Coordinates of N, CA and C in Angstrom, one line a residue:
X1 N 12.2 -3.1 0.4 CA 11.0 -2.9 -0.3 C 9.9 -2.5 0.7
X2 N 9.3 -1.4 0.4 CA 8.4 -0.7 1.3 C 7.3 -1.6 1.8
X3 N 6.6 -2.3 0.9 CA 5.5 -3.2 1.2 C 5.9 -4.3 2.1
X4 N 7.1 -4.8 2.0 CA 7.6 -5.9 2.8 C 7.9 -5.4 4.2
X5 N 8.5 -4.2 4.3 CA 8.8 -3.6 5.6 C 7.5 -3.3 6.4
X6 N 6.5 -2.8 5.7 CA 5.2 -2.6 6.3 C 4.6 -3.8 6.9
X7 N 4.6 -4.9 6.1 CA 4.1 -6.1 6.6 C 4.8 -6.7 7.8
X8 N 6.1 -6.6 7.8 CA 6.9 -7.0 8.9 C 6.5 -6.2 10.2
X9 N 6.4 -4.9 10.0 CA 6.0 -4.1 11.1 C 4.6 -4.4 11.7
X10 N 3.7 -4.6 10.8 CA 2.3 -5.0 11.2 C 2.3 -6.3 11.9
X11 N 3.1 -7.3 11.4 CA 3.2 -8.6 12.0 C 3.7 -8.6 13.4
X12 N 4.6 -7.7 13.7 CA 5.2 -7.7 15.1 C 4.2 -7.2 16.1
X13 N 3.1 -6.5 15.6 CA 2.1 -6.0 16.5 C 1.0 -7.1 16.9
X14 N 1.2 -8.3 16.3 CA 0.2 -9.4 16.6 C -1.2 -9.0 16.4
X15 N -1.5 -8.4 15.3 CA -2.9 -8.0 15.0 C -3.1 -8.3 13.5
X16 N -4.4 -8.3 13.1 CA -4.8 -8.6 11.7 C -5.3 -7.3 11.2
X17 N -4.5 -6.7 10.3 CA -4.9 -5.4 9.6 C -5.0 -5.8 8.1
X18 N -6.1 -5.6 7.5 CA -6.2 -5.8 6.1 C -5.3 -4.8 5.3
X19 N -4.6 -5.2 4.3 CA -3.8 -4.4 3.5 C -4.2 -4.6 2.1
X20 N -4.3 -3.5 1.3 CA -4.7 -3.6 -0.1 C -3.5 -3.0 -0.9
X21 N -3.0 -3.8 -1.8 CA -2.0 -3.3 -2.7 C -2.6 -3.2 -4.1
X22 N -2.7 -1.9 -4.6 CA -3.4 -1.7 -5.8 C -2.3 -1.3 -6.9
X23 N -2.4 -1.9 -8.0 CA -1.5 -1.6 -9.1 C -2.3 -1.4 -10.4
X24 N -1.7 -0.5 -11.2 CA -2.3 -0.3 -12.6 C -1.7 -1.2 -13.6
X25 N -0.7 -2.0 -13.2 CA 0.0 -2.9 -14.1 C -1.0 -3.9 -14.7
X26 N -0.7 -4.4 -15.9 CA -1.5 -5.5 -16.5 C -1.1 -6.8 -15.8
X27 N -2.0 -7.8 -16.0 CA -1.9 -9.0 -15.2 C -0.6 -9.7 -15.4
X28 N 0.0 -9.9 -16.6 CA 1.3 -10.6 -16.6 C 2.4 -9.9 -15.9
X29 N 2.4 -8.6 -15.9 CA 3.5 -7.8 -15.2 C 3.3 -7.9 -13.7
X30 N 2.0 -7.8 -13.3 CA 1.7 -7.8 -11.9 C 2.0 -9.2 -11.3
X31 N 1.7 -10.2 -12.0 CA 2.0 -11.6 -11.5 C 3.5 -11.7 -11.4
X32 N 4.3 -11.2 -12.4 CA 5.7 -11.3 -12.4 C 6.3 -10.6 -11.2
X33 N 5.7 -9.4 -10.9 CA 6.2 -8.6 -9.7 C 5.9 -9.4 -8.5
X34 N 4.7 -9.9 -8.3 CA 4.4 -10.7 -7.1 C 5.2 -11.9 -6.9
X35 N 5.4 -12.7 -8.0 CA 6.1 -14.0 -7.9 C 7.6 -13.8 -7.9
X36 N 8.1 -12.7 -8.4 CA 9.5 -12.4 -8.5 C 9.9 -11.4 -7.4
X37 N 9.8 -10.2 -7.7 CA 10.4 -9.1 -6.9 C 9.8 -9.2 -5.5
X38 N 8.5 -9.3 -5.3 CA 7.9 -9.3 -4.0 C 8.2 -10.5 -3.1
X39 N 7.9 -11.7 -3.7 CA 8.0 -12.9 -2.9 C 9.5 -13.4 -2.7
X40 N 10.4 -12.8 -3.5 CA 11.8 -13.0 -3.3 C 12.3 -12.4 -2.0
X41 N 11.6 -11.3 -1.5 CA 12.0 -10.6 -0.4 C 11.3 -11.0 0.9
X42 N 10.3 -11.8 0.8 CA 9.6 -12.2 2.0 C 8.8 -13.5 1.8
X43 N 8.5 -14.2 2.8 CA 7.7 -15.4 2.7 C 6.3 -15.1 2.3
X44 N 5.7 -15.9 1.5 CA 4.3 -15.7 1.1 C 3.3 -15.5 2.3
X45 N 3.5 -16.3 3.3 CA 2.6 -16.2 4.5 C 2.6 -14.9 5.2
X46 N 3.6 -14.0 4.9 CA 3.6 -12.7 5.5 C 2.4 -11.9 4.9
X47 N 1.9 -12.3 3.7 CA 0.9 -11.5 3.0 C -0.5 -12.2 3.1
X48 N -0.7 -13.0 4.1 CA -2.0 -13.7 4.3 C -3.2 -12.8 4.4
X49 N -3.0 -11.6 4.9 CA -4.1 -10.7 5.1 C -4.0 -9.5 4.1
X50 N -3.4 -9.8 2.9 CA -3.2 -8.8 1.9 C -4.0 -9.1 0.7
X51 N -4.6 -8.1 0.2 CA -5.4 -8.2 -1.1 C -4.7 -7.5 -2.2
X52 N -4.3 -8.2 -3.2 CA -3.6 -7.6 -4.4 C -4.7 -7.3 -5.4
X53 N -4.8 -6.0 -5.8 CA -5.9 -5.6 -6.7 C -5.3 -4.9 -7.9
X54 N -5.9 -5.1 -9.0 CA -5.5 -4.4 -10.3 C -6.5 -3.3 -10.6
X55 N -5.9 -2.2 -11.1 CA -6.7 -1.0 -11.4 C -6.1 -0.5 -12.8
X56 N -6.3 -1.3 -13.8 CA -5.7 -0.9 -15.1 C -6.2 0.4 -15.7
X57 N -7.4 0.8 -15.3 CA -8.0 2.0 -15.9 C -7.8 3.2 -14.9
X58 N -7.1 3.0 -13.8 CA -6.7 4.0 -12.9 C -7.8 4.7 -12.2
X59 N -8.9 4.0 -12.0 CA -10.1 4.6 -11.3 C -9.8 4.9 -9.9
X60 N -9.1 3.9 -9.2 CA -8.8 4.2 -7.8 C -7.8 5.3 -7.7
X61 N -6.8 5.2 -8.5 CA -5.7 6.3 -8.5 C -6.4 7.7 -8.7
X62 N -7.3 7.8 -9.7 CA -7.9 9.1 -9.9 C -8.9 9.5 -8.7
X63 N -9.5 8.5 -8.1 CA -10.4 8.8 -7.0 C -9.7 9.4 -5.8
X64 N -8.4 9.0 -5.7 CA -7.6 9.5 -4.6 C -6.7 10.7 -5.0
X65 N -6.9 11.2 -6.2 CA -6.2 12.4 -6.7 C -4.8 12.1 -7.2
X66 N -4.5 10.9 -7.5 CA -3.2 10.6 -8.0 C -3.1 10.8 -9.5
X67 N -2.2 11.7 -9.9 CA -2.1 12.1 -11.3 C -0.7 11.5 -11.8
X68 N -0.2 12.3 -12.7 CA 1.1 11.9 -13.3 C 2.2 12.9 -12.9
X69 N 3.4 12.4 -12.7 CA 4.5 13.2 -12.4 C 5.2 13.7 -13.6
X70 N 6.0 14.7 -13.5 CA 6.9 15.1 -14.6 C 8.0 14.2 -14.8
X71 N 8.6 14.2 -16.0 CA 9.8 13.3 -16.2 C 10.9 13.6 -15.2
X72 N 11.2 14.9 -15.0 CA 12.3 15.3 -14.1 C 12.0 14.9 -12.7
X73 N 10.8 14.9 -12.3 CA 10.4 14.5 -10.9 C 10.7 13.0 -10.8
X74 N 10.3 12.2 -11.8 CA 10.4 10.7 -11.7 C 11.9 10.3 -11.8
X75 N 12.6 10.9 -12.7 CA 14.0 10.5 -12.9 C 14.9 11.5 -12.3
X76 N 14.6 12.1 -11.2 CA 15.4 13.0 -10.5 C 16.6 12.4 -9.8
X77 N 17.3 13.1 -8.9 CA 18.5 12.6 -8.3 C 18.3 11.4 -7.4
X78 N 17.2 11.3 -6.7 CA 17.0 10.1 -5.8 C 16.9 8.8 -6.7
X79 N 16.1 8.9 -7.7 CA 16.0 7.7 -8.6 C 17.3 7.4 -9.3
X80 N 17.9 8.4 -9.9 CA 19.2 8.1 -10.6 C 20.2 7.5 -9.6
X81 N 20.3 8.0 -8.4 CA 21.2 7.5 -7.4 C 20.9 6.0 -7.1
X82 N 19.6 5.7 -7.0 CA 19.2 4.3 -6.8 C 19.7 3.4 -7.9
X83 N 19.5 3.9 -9.2 CA 20.0 3.1 -10.3 C 21.5 3.0 -10.3
X84 N 22.2 4.0 -9.9 CA 23.7 3.9 -9.8 C 24.1 2.8 -8.8
X85 N 23.4 2.8 -7.7 CA 23.7 1.8 -6.6 C 23.4 0.4 -7.1
X86 N 22.3 0.2 -7.8 CA 22.0 -1.1 -8.4 C 23.1 -1.5 -9.4
X87 N 23.4 -0.6 -10.3 CA 24.5 -0.9 -11.3 C 25.8 -1.3 -10.6
X88 N 26.2 -0.5 -9.6 CA 27.4 -0.8 -8.9 C 27.5 -2.1 -8.2
X89 N 26.3 -2.6 -7.8 CA 26.2 -4.0 -7.2 C 26.1 -5.1 -8.2
X90 N 26.1 -4.7 -9.5 CA 26.1 -5.7 -10.6 C 24.6 -6.1 -10.8
X91 N 23.7 -5.4 -10.3 CA 22.3 -5.8 -10.5 C 21.8 -5.2 -11.8
X92 N 20.8 -5.9 -12.4 CA 20.3 -5.4 -13.7 C 19.3 -4.3 -13.4
X93 N 19.4 -3.2 -14.2 CA 18.5 -2.1 -14.1 C 17.1 -2.6 -14.5
X94 N 16.0 -2.1 -13.8 CA 14.7 -2.5 -14.2 C 14.3 -2.0 -15.6
X95 N 13.6 -2.8 -16.3 CA 13.0 -2.4 -17.6 C 11.7 -1.7 -17.4
X96 N 11.5 -0.6 -18.1 CA 10.3 0.2 -17.9 C 9.3 -0.4 -18.9
X97 N 8.3 -1.1 -18.3 CA 7.3 -1.7 -19.1 C 5.9 -1.1 -18.8
X98 N 5.8 -0.3 -17.8 CA 4.6 0.4 -17.4 C 4.8 1.9 -17.5
X99 N 3.8 2.6 -17.1 CA 3.8 4.1 -17.1 C 4.6 4.5 -15.9
X100 N 5.8 4.9 -16.1 CA 6.7 5.3 -15.0 C 6.4 6.7 -14.5
X101 N 5.5 7.4 -15.2 CA 5.2 8.8 -14.7 C 4.0 8.8 -13.8
X102 N 3.2 7.7 -13.7 CA 2.1 7.6 -12.9 C 2.5 7.7 -11.4
X103 N 1.9 8.6 -10.7 CA 2.2 8.8 -9.3 C 1.5 7.8 -8.4
X104 N 2.1 7.4 -7.3 CA 1.6 6.5 -6.4 C 1.4 7.1 -5.1
X105 N 0.8 6.3 -4.2 CA 0.6 6.9 -2.8 C 0.3 5.8 -1.8
X106 N 0.3 6.2 -0.6 CA 0.0 5.3 0.5 C -1.2 5.9 1.3
X107 N -2.2 5.1 1.5 CA -3.4 5.6 2.2 C -3.9 4.6 3.3
X108 N -4.3 5.1 4.4 CA -4.9 4.3 5.5 C -6.3 4.8 5.6
X109 N -7.2 3.8 5.6 CA -8.7 4.1 5.7 C -9.1 3.4 7.0
X110 N -9.7 4.1 7.9 CA -10.1 3.6 9.2 C -11.3 2.7 9.1
X111 N -11.6 1.9 10.2 CA -12.8 1.0 10.2 C -14.1 1.8 10.0
X112 N -14.0 3.1 10.3 CA -15.2 3.9 10.1 C -15.3 4.5 8.7
X113 N -14.4 4.1 7.8 CA -14.4 4.6 6.4 C -13.7 6.0 6.2
X114 N -13.2 6.5 7.3 CA -12.5 7.8 7.2 C -11.1 7.7 6.7
X115 N -10.6 8.6 5.9 CA -9.2 8.6 5.5 C -8.3 9.0 6.6
X116 N -7.5 8.1 7.1 CA -6.6 8.4 8.2 C -5.2 8.9 7.8
X117 N -4.8 8.5 6.6 CA -3.5 8.9 6.0 C -3.6 9.0 4.5
X118 N -3.2 10.1 4.0 CA -3.1 10.2 2.5 C -1.7 10.8 2.2
X119 N -0.8 9.9 1.7 CA 0.5 10.3 1.4 C 0.9 10.1 -0.1
X120 N 1.1 11.2 -0.8 CA 1.5 11.1 -2.2 C 3.0 11.6 -2.2
X121 N 3.8 10.7 -2.6 CA 5.3 11.0 -2.6 C 5.7 12.0 -3.6
X122 N 6.8 12.6 -3.4 CA 7.4 13.6 -4.3 C 7.9 13.0 -5.6
X123 N 8.3 11.7 -5.4 CA 8.7 10.9 -6.6 C 8.5 9.5 -6.3
X124 N 8.8 8.6 -7.2 CA 8.5 7.1 -7.1 C 9.2 6.5 -5.9
X125 N 10.3 7.0 -5.4 CA 11.0 6.4 -4.2 C 10.5 7.0 -2.9
X126 N 9.7 8.0 -2.9 CA 9.3 8.7 -1.6 C 8.0 7.9 -1.1
X127 N 8.2 7.4 0.1 CA 7.2 6.7 0.8 C 7.1 7.2 2.2
X128 N 6.0 7.1 2.9 CA 5.9 7.5 4.3 C 6.7 6.6 5.2
X129 N 7.2 7.1 6.3 CA 7.9 6.3 7.3 C 6.9 5.3 7.9
X130 N 7.4 4.1 8.2 CA 6.5 3.1 8.8 C 5.8 3.6 10.1
X131 N 6.5 4.4 10.9 CA 5.9 4.9 12.1 C 4.6 5.8 11.8
X132 N 4.7 6.5 10.7 CA 3.6 7.3 10.2 C 2.4 6.5 9.9
X133 N 2.6 5.4 9.2 CA 1.5 4.5 8.8 C 1.0 3.8 10.0
X134 N 1.8 3.3 10.9 CA 1.4 2.6 12.1 C 0.6 3.6 13.0
X135 N 1.0 4.8 13.1 CA 0.2 5.8 13.9 C -1.2 6.0 13.2
X136 N -1.2 6.0 11.9 CA -2.5 6.2 11.2 C -3.4 5.0 11.5
X137 N -2.8 3.9 11.7 CA -3.6 2.7 12.0 C -4.0 2.6 13.5
X138 N -3.5 3.7 14.2 CA -3.8 3.9 15.7 C -3.1 2.9 16.5
X139 N -1.9 2.5 16.1 CA -1.0 1.6 16.9 C 0.0 2.6 17.5
X140 N 0.3 2.4 18.8 CA 1.3 3.1 19.4 C 2.7 2.4 19.2
X141 N 3.7 3.2 18.9 CA 5.0 2.6 18.7 C 6.0 3.3 19.6
X142 N 7.0 2.6 19.9 CA 8.0 3.2 20.8 C 8.7 4.3 20.1
X143 N 9.1 5.3 20.9 CA 9.8 6.5 20.3 C 11.2 6.2 19.8

């Protein structure tokens, strides 16, 4: 899970970087994701410097230019392959309770308020590499 991997990478740098996780999900679904999917993959203290925010009216999404994807982009080969692997491992496929066409992104905002990274994925599974995020945070990483 991308957000867990990011937190582990930041933790190894022994620094405090505030992280904001914004979701358009409604409160019951967001709580279920936090308490279930997210915290099953990592200890809660890993997220001590994380702020989980709700944006049900998509104001933050629209401010950063995040629109909606087409059906074929969302359910293209990468996502279908992901579902095939889940099914092959005997895992239950996720139920679609939210707007699956809403595009997401990863953004890094510097202490000076400038946008250091704006990454909008090609589909829901496309996220920037951790090294890209860490470089945007101005941390040097080993090659």
